[in-house]
Short mmCIF file of C-alpha atoms and ligand atoms in Angstrom, two decimals:
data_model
loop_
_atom_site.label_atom_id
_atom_site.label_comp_id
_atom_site.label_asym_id
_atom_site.label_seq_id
_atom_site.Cartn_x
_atom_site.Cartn_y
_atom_site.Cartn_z
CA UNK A 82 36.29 -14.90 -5.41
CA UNK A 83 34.43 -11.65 -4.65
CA UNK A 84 31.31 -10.11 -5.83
CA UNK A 85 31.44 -7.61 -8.98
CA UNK A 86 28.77 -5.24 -9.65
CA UNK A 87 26.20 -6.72 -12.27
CA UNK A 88 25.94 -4.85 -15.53
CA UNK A 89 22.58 -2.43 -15.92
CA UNK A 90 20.30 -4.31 -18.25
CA UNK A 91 20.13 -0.69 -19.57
CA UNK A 92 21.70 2.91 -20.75
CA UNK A 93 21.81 5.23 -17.55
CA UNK A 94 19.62 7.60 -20.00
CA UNK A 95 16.88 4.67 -20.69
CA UNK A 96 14.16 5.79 -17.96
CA UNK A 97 14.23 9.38 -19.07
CA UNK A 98 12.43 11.37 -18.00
CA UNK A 99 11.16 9.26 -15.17
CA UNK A 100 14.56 8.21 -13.62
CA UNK A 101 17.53 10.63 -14.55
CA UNK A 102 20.74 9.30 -15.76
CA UNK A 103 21.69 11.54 -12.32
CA UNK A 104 19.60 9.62 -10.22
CA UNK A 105 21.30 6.01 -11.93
CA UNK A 106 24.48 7.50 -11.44
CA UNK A 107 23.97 7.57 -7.46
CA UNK A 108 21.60 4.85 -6.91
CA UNK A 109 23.78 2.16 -9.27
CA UNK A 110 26.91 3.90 -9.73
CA UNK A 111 27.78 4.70 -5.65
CA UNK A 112 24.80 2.94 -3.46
CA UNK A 113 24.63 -0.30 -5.45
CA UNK A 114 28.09 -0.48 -5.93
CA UNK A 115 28.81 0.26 -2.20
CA UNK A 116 26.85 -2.63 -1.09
CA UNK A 117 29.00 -4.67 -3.63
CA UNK A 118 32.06 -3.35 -1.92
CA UNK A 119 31.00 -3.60 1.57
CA UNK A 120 29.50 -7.25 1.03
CA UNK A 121 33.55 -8.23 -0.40
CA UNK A 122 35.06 -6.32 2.96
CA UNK A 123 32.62 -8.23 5.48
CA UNK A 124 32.82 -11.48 3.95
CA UNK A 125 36.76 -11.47 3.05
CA UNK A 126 38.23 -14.58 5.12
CA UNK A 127 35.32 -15.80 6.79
CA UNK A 128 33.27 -19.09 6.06
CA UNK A 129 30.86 -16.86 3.78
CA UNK A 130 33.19 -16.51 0.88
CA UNK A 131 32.59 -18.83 -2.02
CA UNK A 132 28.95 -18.79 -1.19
CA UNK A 133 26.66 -17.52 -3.40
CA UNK A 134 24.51 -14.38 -2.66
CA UNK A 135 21.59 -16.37 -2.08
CA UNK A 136 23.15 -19.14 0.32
CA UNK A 137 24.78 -15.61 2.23
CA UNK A 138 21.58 -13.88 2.77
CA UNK A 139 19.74 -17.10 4.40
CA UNK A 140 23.10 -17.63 6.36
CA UNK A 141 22.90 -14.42 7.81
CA UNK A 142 18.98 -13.41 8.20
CA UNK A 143 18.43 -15.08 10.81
CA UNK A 144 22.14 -14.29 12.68
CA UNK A 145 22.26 -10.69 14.54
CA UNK A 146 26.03 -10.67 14.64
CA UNK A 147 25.66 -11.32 10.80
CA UNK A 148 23.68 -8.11 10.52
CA UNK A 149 26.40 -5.94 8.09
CA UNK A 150 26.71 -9.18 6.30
CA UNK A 151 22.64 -9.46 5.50
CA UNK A 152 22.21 -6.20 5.22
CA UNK A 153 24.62 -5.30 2.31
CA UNK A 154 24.21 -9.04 0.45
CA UNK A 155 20.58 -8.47 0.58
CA UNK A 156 20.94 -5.00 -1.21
CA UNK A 157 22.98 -6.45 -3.51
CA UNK A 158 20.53 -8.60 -4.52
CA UNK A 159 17.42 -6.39 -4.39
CA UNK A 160 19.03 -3.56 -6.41
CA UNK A 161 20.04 -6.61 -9.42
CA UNK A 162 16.42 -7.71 -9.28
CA UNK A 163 14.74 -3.81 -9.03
CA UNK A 164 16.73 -2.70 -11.92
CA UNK A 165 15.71 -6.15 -14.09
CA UNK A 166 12.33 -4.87 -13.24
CA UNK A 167 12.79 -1.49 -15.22
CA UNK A 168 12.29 -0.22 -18.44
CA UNK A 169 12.31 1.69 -20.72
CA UNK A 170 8.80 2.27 -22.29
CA UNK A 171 7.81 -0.23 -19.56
CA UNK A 172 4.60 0.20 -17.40
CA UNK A 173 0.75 -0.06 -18.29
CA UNK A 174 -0.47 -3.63 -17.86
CA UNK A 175 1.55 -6.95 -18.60
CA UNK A 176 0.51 -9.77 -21.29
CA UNK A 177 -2.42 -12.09 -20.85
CA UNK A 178 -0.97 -14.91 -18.63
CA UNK A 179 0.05 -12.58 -16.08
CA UNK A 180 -2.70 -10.17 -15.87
CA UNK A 181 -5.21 -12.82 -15.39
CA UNK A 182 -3.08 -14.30 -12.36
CA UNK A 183 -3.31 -10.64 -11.18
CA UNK A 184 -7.29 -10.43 -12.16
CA UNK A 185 -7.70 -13.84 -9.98
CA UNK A 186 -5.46 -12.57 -7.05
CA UNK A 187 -6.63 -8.72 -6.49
CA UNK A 188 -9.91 -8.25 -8.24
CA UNK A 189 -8.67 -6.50 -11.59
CA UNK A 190 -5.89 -4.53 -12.29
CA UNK A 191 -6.51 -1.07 -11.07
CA UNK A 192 -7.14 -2.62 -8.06
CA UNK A 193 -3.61 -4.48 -7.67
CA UNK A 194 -1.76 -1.09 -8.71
CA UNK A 195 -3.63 0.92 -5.64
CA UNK A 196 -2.69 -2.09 -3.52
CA UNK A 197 1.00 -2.15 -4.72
CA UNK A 198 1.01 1.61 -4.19
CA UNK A 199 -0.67 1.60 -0.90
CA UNK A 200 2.32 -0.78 0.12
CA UNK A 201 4.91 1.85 -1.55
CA UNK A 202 3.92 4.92 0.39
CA UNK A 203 3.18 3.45 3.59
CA UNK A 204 6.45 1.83 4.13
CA UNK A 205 8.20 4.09 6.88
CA UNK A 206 11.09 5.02 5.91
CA UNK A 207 13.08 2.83 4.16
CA UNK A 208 12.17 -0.30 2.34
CA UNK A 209 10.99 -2.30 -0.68
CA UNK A 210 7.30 -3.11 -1.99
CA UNK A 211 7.10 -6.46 -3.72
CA UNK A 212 5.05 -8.43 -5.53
CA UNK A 213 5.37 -11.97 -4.74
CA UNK A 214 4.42 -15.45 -5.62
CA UNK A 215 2.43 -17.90 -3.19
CA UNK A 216 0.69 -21.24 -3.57
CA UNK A 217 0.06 -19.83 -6.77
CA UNK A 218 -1.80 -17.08 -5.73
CA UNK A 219 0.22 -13.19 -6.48
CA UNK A 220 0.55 -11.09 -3.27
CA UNK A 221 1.78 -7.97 -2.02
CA UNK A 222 4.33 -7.02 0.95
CA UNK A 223 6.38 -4.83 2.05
CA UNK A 224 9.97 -5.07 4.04
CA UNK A 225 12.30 -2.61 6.48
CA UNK A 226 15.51 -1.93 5.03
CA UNK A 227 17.21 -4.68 3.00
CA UNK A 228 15.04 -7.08 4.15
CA UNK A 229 13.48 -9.40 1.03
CA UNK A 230 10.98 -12.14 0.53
CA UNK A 231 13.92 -14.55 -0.06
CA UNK A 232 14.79 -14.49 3.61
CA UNK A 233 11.17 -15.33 5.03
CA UNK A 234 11.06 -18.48 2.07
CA UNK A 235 9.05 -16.30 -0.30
CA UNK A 236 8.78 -16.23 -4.04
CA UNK A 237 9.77 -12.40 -5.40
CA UNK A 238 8.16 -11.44 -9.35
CA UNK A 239 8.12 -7.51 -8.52
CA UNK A 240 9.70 -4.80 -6.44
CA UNK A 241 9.77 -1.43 -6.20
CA UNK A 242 12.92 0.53 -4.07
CA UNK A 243 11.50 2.93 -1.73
CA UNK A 244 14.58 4.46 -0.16
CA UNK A 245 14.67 8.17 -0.61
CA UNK A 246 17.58 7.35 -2.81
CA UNK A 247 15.54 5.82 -5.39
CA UNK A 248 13.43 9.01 -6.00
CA UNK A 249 14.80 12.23 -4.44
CA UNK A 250 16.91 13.76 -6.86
CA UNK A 251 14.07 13.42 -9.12
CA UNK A 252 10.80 13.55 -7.26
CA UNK A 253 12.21 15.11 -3.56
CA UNK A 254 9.74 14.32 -1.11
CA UNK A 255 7.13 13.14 -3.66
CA UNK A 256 7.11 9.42 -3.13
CA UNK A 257 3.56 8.59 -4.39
CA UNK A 258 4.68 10.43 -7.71
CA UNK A 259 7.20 8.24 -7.97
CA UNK A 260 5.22 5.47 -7.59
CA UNK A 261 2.94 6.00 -10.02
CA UNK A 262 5.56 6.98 -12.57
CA UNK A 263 6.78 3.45 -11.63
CA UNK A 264 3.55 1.94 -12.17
CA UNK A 265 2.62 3.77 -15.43
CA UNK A 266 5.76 3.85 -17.19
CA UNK A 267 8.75 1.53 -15.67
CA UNK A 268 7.96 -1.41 -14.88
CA UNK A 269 9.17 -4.67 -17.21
CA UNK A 270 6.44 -6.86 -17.31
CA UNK A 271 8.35 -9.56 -19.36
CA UNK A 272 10.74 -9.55 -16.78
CA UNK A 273 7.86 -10.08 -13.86
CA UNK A 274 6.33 -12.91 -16.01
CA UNK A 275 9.88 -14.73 -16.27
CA UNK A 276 9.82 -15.06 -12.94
CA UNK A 277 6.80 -16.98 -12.75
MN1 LIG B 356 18.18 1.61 -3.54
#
């Protein structure tokens, strides 16, 4: 049994203008679908296959000579969840249920995006922002690499890829841009809230 990459929950062309169907075609069709490819080669014969993605990543977080092994399940699994978190015509604030968790947990909701943001562009290098759930309270984090809540017990609703491969071809060096465009015009609250 080996891993397939999962269908986009979307037309490469849906996020136009904001994401290209160029910038899809590198980030799902070659980086996502290397980490597919590399998680089948690492795991082929050992004690990991048959697992599922989740019971791989907390095999391996914790195991340095697993590292290969984390790294690519793990961004296997964040890219599935970051593109169910995109839309198109997405953005602006989510439904009632959702924004008053957000109202109770940040302040109000101008308040959570300039946290979430804040978490986006001060990442170094790259990483993931994420909204997460916590003794019922929503917070905000960010991780190194392919590193995800998941691995440290935590609940993920939200994330947003920060890798230069997420936003060069279409914003260059202009991360914060991207952000915002994220913020403003991407993101699928429905999906956040069925998380909950
Ligand atoms: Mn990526």
């Amino acid at each position: 049994m080996t891993f397939t990459l999962p269908t986009l929950p979307f037309e490469k062309t849906a996020l136009e203008p904001y994401i290209s169907a160029n910038t899809i075609d590198f980030h799902y069709g070659k980086h996502h679908q290397a980490y597919v490819t590399n998680l089948n080669n690492l795991i082929a014969g050992t004690d990991m296959q048959g697992k599922s993605l989740e019971e791989i990543i907390l095999a391996s977080s914790k195991d340095p000579a697993k590292m290969g092994v984390f790294n690519n399940a793990a961004q296997v699994w964040n890219h599935t969840f970051y593109w169910h978190c995109l839309k198109q015509n997405g953005g602006g604030e989510p439904s009632a249920k959702l924004l008053e968790l957000i109202k109770a947990s940040f302040g109000d909701f101008e308040k959570f995006k300039a946290e979430f943001k804040q978490a986006c562009i001060t990442q170094f290098g790259s990483g993931w922002a994420w909204l997460i759930l916590e003794e019922g309270h929503l917070k905000i984090l960010k991780t190194s690499n392919a590193d995800l809540p998941l691995a440290h017990g935590k609940k993920a609703l939200l994330t947003c890829d920060v890798w230069e491969h997420a936003y060069y071809l279409d914003y260059q060096n202009k991360r914060p841009d991207y952000v915002d465009t994220f913020l403003n015009h991407l993101v699928n609250w429905e999906f956040v809230e069925s998380q909950l």
